[in-house]
PDB file of C-alpha atoms in Angstrom:
ATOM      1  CA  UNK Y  24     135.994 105.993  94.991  1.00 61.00           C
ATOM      2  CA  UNK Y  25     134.412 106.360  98.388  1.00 81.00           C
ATOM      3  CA  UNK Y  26     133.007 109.053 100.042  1.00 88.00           C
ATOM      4  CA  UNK Y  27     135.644 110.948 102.375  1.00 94.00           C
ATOM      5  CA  UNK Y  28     134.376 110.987 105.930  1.00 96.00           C
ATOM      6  CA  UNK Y  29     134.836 113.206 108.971  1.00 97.00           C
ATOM      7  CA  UNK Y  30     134.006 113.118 112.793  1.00 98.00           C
ATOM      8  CA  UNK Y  31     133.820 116.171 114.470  1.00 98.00           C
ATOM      9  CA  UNK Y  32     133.656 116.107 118.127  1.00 97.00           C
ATOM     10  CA  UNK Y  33     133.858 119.309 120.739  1.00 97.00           C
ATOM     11  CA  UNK Y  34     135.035 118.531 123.969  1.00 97.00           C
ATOM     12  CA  UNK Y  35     135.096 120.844 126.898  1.00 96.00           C
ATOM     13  CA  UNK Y  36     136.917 118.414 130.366  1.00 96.00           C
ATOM     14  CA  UNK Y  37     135.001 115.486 128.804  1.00 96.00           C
ATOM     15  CA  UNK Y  38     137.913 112.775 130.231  1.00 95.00           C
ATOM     16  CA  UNK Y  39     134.977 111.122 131.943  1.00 93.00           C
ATOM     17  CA  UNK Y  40     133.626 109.735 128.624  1.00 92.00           C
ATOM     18  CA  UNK Y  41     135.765 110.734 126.090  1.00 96.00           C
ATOM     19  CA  UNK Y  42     137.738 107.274 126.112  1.00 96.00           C
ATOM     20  CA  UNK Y  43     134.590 105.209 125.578  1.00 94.00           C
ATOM     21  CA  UNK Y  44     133.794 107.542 122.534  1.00 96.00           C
ATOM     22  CA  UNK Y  45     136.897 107.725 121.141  1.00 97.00           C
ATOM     23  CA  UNK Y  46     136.644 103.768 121.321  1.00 97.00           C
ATOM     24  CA  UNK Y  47     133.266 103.631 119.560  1.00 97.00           C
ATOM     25  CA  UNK Y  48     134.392 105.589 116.808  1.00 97.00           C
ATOM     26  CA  UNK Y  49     137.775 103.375 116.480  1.00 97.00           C
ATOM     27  CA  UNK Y  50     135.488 100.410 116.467  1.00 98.00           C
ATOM     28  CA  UNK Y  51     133.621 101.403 113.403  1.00 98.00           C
ATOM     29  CA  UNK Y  52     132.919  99.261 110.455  1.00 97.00           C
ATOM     30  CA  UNK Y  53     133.242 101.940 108.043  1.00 97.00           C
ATOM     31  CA  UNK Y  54     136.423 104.375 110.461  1.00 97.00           C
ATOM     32  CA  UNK Y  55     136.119 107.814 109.698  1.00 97.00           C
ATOM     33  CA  UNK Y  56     139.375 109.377 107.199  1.00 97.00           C
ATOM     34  CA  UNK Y  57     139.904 112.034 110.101  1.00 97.00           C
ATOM     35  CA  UNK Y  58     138.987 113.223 113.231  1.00 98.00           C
ATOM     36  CA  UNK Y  59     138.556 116.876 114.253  1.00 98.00           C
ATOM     37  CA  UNK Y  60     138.306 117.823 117.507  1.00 98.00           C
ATOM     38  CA  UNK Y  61     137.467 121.454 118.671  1.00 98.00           C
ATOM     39  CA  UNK Y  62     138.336 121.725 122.313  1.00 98.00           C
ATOM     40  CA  UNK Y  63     137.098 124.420 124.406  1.00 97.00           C
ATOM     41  CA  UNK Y  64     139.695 125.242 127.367  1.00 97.00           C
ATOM     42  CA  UNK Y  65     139.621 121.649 129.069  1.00 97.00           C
ATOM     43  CA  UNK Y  66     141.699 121.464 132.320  1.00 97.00           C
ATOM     44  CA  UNK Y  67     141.005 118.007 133.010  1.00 98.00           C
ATOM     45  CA  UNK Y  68     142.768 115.025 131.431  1.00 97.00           C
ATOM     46  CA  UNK Y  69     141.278 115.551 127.997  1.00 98.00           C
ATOM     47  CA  UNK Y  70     143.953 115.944 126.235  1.00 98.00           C
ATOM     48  CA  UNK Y  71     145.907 113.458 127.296  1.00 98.00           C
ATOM     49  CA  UNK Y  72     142.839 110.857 126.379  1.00 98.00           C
ATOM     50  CA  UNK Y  73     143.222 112.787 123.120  1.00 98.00           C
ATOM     51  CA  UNK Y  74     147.104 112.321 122.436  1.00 98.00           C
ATOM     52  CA  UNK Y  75     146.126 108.575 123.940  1.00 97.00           C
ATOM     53  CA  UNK Y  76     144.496 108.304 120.268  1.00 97.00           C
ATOM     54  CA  UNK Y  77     146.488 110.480 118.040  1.00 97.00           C
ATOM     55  CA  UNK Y  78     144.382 112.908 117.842  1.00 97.00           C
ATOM     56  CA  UNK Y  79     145.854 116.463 117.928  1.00 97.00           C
ATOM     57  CA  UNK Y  80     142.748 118.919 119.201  1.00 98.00           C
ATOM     58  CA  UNK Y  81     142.032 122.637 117.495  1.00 98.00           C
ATOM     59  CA  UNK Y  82     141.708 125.645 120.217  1.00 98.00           C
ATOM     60  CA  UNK Y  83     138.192 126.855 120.327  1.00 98.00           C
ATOM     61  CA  UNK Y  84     138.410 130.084 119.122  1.00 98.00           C
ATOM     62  CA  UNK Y  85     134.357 131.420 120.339  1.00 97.00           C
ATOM     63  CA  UNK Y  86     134.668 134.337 122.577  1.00 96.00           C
ATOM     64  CA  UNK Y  87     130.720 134.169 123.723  1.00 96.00           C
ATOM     65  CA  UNK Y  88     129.664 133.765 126.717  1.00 96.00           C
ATOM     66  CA  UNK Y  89     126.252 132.654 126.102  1.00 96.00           C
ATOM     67  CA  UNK Y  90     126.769 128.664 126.664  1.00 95.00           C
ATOM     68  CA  UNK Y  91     124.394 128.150 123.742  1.00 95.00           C
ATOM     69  CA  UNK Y  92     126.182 130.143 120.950  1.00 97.00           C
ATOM     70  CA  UNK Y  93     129.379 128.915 122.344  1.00 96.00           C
ATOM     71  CA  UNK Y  94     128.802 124.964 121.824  1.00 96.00           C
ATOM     72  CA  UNK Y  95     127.112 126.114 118.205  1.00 96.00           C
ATOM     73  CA  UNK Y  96     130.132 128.022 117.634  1.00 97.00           C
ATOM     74  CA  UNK Y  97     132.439 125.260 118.352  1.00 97.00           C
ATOM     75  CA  UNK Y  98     130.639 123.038 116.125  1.00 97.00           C
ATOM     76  CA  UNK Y  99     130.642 125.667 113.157  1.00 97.00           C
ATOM     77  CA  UNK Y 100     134.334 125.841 113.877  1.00 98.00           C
ATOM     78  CA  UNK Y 101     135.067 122.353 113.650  1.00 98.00           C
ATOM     79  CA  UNK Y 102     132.717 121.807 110.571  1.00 98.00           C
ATOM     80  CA  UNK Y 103     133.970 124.539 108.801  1.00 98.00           C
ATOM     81  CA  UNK Y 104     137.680 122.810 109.896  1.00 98.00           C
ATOM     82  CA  UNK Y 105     136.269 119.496 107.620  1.00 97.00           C
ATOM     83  CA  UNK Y 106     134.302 121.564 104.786  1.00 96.00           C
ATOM     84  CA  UNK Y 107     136.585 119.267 102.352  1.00 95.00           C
ATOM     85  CA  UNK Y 108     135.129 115.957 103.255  1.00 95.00           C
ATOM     86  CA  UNK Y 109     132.052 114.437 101.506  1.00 93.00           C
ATOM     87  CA  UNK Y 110     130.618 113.882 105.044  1.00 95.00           C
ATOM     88  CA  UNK Y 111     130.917 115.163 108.516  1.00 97.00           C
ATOM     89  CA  UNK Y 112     129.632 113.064 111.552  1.00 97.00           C
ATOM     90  CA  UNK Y 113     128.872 114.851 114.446  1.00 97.00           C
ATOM     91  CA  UNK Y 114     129.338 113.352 117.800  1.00 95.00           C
ATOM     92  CA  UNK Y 115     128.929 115.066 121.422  1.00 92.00           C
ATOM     93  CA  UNK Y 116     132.144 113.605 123.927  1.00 90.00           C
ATOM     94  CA  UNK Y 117     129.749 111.365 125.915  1.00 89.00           C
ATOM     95  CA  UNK Y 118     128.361 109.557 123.494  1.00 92.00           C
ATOM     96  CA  UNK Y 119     129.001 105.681 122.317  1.00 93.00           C
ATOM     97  CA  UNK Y 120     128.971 105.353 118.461  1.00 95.00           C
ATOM     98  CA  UNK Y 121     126.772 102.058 117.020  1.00 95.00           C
ATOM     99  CA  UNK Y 122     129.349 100.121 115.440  1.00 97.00           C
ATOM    100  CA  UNK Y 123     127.634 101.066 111.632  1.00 97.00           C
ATOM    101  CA  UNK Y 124     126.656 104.058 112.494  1.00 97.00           C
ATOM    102  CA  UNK Y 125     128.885 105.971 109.816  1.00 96.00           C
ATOM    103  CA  UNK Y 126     129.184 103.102 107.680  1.00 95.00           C
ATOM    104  CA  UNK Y 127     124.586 103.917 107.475  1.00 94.00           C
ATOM    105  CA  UNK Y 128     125.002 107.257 107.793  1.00 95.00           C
ATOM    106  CA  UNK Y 129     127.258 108.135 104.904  1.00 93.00           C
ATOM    107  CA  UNK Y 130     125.630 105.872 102.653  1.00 90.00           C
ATOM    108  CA  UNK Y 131     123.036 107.849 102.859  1.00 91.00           C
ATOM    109  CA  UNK Y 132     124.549 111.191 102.786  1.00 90.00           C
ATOM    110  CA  UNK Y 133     126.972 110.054  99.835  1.00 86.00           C
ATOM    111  CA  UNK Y 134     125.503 106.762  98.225  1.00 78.00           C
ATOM    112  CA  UNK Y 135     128.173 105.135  96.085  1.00 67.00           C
ATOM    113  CA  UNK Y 136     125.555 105.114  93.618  1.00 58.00           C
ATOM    114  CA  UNK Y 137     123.874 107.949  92.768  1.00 55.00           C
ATOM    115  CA  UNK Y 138     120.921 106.076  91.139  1.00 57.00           C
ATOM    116  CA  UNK Y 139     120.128 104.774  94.966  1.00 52.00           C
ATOM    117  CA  UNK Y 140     119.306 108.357  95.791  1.00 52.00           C
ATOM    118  CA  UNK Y 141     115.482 108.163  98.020  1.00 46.00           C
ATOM    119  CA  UNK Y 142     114.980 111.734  97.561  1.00 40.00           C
ATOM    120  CA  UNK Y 143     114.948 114.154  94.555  1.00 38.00           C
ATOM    121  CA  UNK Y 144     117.345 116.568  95.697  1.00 42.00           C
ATOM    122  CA  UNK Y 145     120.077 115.431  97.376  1.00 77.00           C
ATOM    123  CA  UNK Y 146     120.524 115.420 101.362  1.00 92.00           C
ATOM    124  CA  UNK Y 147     121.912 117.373 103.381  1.00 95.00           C
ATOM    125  CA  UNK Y 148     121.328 116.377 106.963  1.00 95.00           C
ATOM    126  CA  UNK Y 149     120.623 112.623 108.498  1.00 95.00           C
ATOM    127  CA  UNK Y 150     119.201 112.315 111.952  1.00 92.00           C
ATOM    128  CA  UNK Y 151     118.934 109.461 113.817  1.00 90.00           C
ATOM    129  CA  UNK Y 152     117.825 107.799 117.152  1.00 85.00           C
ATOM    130  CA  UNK Y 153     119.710 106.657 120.045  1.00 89.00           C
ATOM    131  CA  UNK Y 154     119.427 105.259 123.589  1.00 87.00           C
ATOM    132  CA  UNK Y 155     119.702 107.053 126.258  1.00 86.00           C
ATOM    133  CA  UNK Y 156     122.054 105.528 129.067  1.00 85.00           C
ATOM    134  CA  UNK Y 157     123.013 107.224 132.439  1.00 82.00           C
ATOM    135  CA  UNK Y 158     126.448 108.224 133.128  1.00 78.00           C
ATOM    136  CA  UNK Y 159     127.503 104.892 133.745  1.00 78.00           C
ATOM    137  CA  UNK Y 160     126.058 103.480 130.356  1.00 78.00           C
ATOM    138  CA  UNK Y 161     123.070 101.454 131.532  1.00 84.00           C
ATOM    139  CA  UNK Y 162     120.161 102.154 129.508  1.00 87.00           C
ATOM    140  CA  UNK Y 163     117.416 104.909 131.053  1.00 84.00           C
ATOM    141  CA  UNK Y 164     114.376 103.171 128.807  1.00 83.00           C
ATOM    142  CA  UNK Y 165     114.250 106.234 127.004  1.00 87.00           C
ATOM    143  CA  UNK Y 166     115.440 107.372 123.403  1.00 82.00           C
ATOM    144  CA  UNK Y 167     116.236 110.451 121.969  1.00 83.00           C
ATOM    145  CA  UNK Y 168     112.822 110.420 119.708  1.00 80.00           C
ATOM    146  CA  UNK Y 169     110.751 109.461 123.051  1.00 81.00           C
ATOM    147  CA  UNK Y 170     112.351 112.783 124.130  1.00 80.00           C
ATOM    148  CA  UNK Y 171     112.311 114.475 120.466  1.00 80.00           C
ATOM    149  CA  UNK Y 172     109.378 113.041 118.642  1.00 83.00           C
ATOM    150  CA  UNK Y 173     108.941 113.349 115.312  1.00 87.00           C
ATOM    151  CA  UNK Y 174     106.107 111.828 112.948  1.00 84.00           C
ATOM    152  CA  UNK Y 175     106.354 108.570 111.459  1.00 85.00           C
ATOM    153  CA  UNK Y 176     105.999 109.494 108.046  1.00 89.00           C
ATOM    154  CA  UNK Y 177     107.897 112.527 108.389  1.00 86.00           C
ATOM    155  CA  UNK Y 178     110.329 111.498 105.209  1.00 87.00           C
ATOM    156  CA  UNK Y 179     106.907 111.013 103.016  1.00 91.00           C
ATOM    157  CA  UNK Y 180     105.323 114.680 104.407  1.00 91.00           C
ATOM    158  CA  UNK Y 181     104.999 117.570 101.574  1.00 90.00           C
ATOM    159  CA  UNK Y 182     107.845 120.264 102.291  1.00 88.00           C
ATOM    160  CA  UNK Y 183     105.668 122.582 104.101  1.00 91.00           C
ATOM    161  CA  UNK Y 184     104.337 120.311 106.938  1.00 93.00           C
ATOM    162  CA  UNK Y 185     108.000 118.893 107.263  1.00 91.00           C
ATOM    163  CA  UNK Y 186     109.201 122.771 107.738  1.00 90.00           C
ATOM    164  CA  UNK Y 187     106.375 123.637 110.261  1.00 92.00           C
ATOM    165  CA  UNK Y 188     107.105 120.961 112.283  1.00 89.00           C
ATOM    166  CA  UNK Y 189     110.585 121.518 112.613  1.00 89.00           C
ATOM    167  CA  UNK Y 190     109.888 125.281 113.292  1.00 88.00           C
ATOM    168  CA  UNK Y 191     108.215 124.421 116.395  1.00 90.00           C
ATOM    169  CA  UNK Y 192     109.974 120.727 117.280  1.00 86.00           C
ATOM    170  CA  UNK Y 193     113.895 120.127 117.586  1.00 85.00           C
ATOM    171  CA  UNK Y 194     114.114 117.046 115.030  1.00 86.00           C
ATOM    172  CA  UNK Y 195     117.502 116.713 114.978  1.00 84.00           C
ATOM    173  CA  UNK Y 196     120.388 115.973 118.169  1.00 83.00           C
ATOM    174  CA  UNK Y 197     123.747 117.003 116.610  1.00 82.00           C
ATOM    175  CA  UNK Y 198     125.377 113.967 118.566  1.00 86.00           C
ATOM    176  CA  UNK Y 199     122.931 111.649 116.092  1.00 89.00           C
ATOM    177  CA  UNK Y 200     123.474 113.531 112.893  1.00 95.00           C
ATOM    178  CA  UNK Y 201     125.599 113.695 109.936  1.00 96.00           C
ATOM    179  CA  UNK Y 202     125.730 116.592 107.901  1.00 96.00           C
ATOM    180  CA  UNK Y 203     127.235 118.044 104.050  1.00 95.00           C
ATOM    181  CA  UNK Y 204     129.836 119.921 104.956  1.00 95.00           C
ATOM    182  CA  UNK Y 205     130.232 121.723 101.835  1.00 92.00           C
ATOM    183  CA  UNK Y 206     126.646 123.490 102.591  1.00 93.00           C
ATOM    184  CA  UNK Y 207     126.627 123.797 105.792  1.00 95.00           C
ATOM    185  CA  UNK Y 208     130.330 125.411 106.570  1.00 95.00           C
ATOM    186  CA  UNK Y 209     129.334 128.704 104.641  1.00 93.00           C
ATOM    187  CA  UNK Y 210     126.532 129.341 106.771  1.00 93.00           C
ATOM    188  CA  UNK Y 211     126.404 131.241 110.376  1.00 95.00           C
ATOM    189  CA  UNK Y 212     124.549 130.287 112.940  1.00 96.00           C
ATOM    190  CA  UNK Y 213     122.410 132.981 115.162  1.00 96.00           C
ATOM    191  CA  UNK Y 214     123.099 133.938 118.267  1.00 95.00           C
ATOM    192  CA  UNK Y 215     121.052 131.356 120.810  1.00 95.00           C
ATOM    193  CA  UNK Y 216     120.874 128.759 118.400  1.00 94.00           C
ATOM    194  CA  UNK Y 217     122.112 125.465 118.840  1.00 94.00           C
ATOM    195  CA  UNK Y 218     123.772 124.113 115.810  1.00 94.00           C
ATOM    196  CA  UNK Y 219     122.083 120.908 115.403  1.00 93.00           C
ATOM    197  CA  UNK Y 220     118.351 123.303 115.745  1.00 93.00           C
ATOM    198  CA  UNK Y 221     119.517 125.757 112.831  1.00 95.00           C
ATOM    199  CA  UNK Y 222     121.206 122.987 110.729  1.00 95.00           C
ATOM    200  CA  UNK Y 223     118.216 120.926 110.757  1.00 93.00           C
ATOM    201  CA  UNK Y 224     115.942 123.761 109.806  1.00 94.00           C
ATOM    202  CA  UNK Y 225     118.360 124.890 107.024  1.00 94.00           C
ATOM    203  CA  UNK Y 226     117.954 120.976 105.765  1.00 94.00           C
ATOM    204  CA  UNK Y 227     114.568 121.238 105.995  1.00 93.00           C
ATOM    205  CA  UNK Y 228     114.123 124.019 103.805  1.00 92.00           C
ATOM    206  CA  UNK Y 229     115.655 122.658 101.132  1.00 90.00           C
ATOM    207  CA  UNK Y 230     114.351 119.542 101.354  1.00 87.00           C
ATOM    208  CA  UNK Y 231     117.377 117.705 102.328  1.00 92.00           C
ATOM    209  CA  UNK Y 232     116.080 116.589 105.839  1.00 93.00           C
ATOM    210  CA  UNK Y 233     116.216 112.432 106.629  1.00 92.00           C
ATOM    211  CA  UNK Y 234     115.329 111.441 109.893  1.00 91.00           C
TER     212      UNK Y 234
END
């Protein structure tokens, strides 16, 4: 059978793009089997953009007040909420989805074939690009890698130039990432980490980084 997918969004009053994301994911060639969504105390009309989809949000539960651990926190939460799919794709609530993007990103997290495997243990974290676009969606010129750079050959680098490079560079934007859940929704994340910073170094570590 196929892999079973997950998106896992946290919105916090996000109505102003939440429609246009929840329509990118919708318009996917390969749809996601759920979608979690970890809400942190919106007042604005996000959950009526939510109900507009069928989606039923979970209550953040984080209690920090630290705006960092919080959004980590809320991802943890929702990951740990899908730790029995094959695959979790992250997305931030003002983002647009490529139409293949989880069609690409879980055949490379969970290959049908496990003979296709690139890597010699398996992976645990994809990152990709993106565009950037303004709040209006018109394209800024820039990409997340112009803003996050990471070396070409970074998939073909031994294990200990890939992990000293990520100590010192974010490779990873949760909103481009997909992720194991089954790894990932054991661990805690420090205090003033972001999750998509620890998660990638975690990856990286055990050699289960793809960017």
């Amino acid at each position: 059978g196929s892999a079973v997918i997950a998106a896992v969004l946290v919105t916090h009053n996000s109505e102003r793009w939440l429609r246009a994301t929840l329509e990118s994911i919708a318009n996917q060639t390969r749809k996601p089997d759920s979608i979690i969504v970890i809400d942190d105390n919106s007042t604005d009309g996000t959950m009526t953009i939510l109900a507009e989809f069928g989606i039923a949000p979970i209550a953040a539960t984080t209690t920090s007040t630290d705006i960092t651990t919080r959004i980590a926190q809320n991802f943890q939460q929702g990951v740990r909420a899908a730790r029995d799919a094959d695959v979790v794709v992250l997305g931030d609530h003002d983002d647009v989805w490529h139409p293949t993007r989880v069609e690409r990103q879980a055949a490379l997290l969970a290959p049908i074939d496990a003979s296709s495997m690139q890597t010699n243990s398996p992976l645990l974290m994809v990152a990709s690009d993106g565009t950037l676009v303004d709040e209006n969606g018109n394209k800024t010129g820039g990409t997340l890698r112009s803003n996050f750079p990471v070396p070409a050959n970074w998939n073909d680098l031994p294990a200990n130039k890939q992990l000293a490079y990520a100590l010192k560079h974010s490779v990873a934007t949760g909103g481009a990432s997909a992720i194991k859940p089954a790894y990932f929704a054991a661990q805690e994340i420090p205090d003033g980490w972001l999750h998509d910073r620890w998660w990638s170094l975690l990856a990286t570590v055990r050699l289960g980084m793809l960017i």
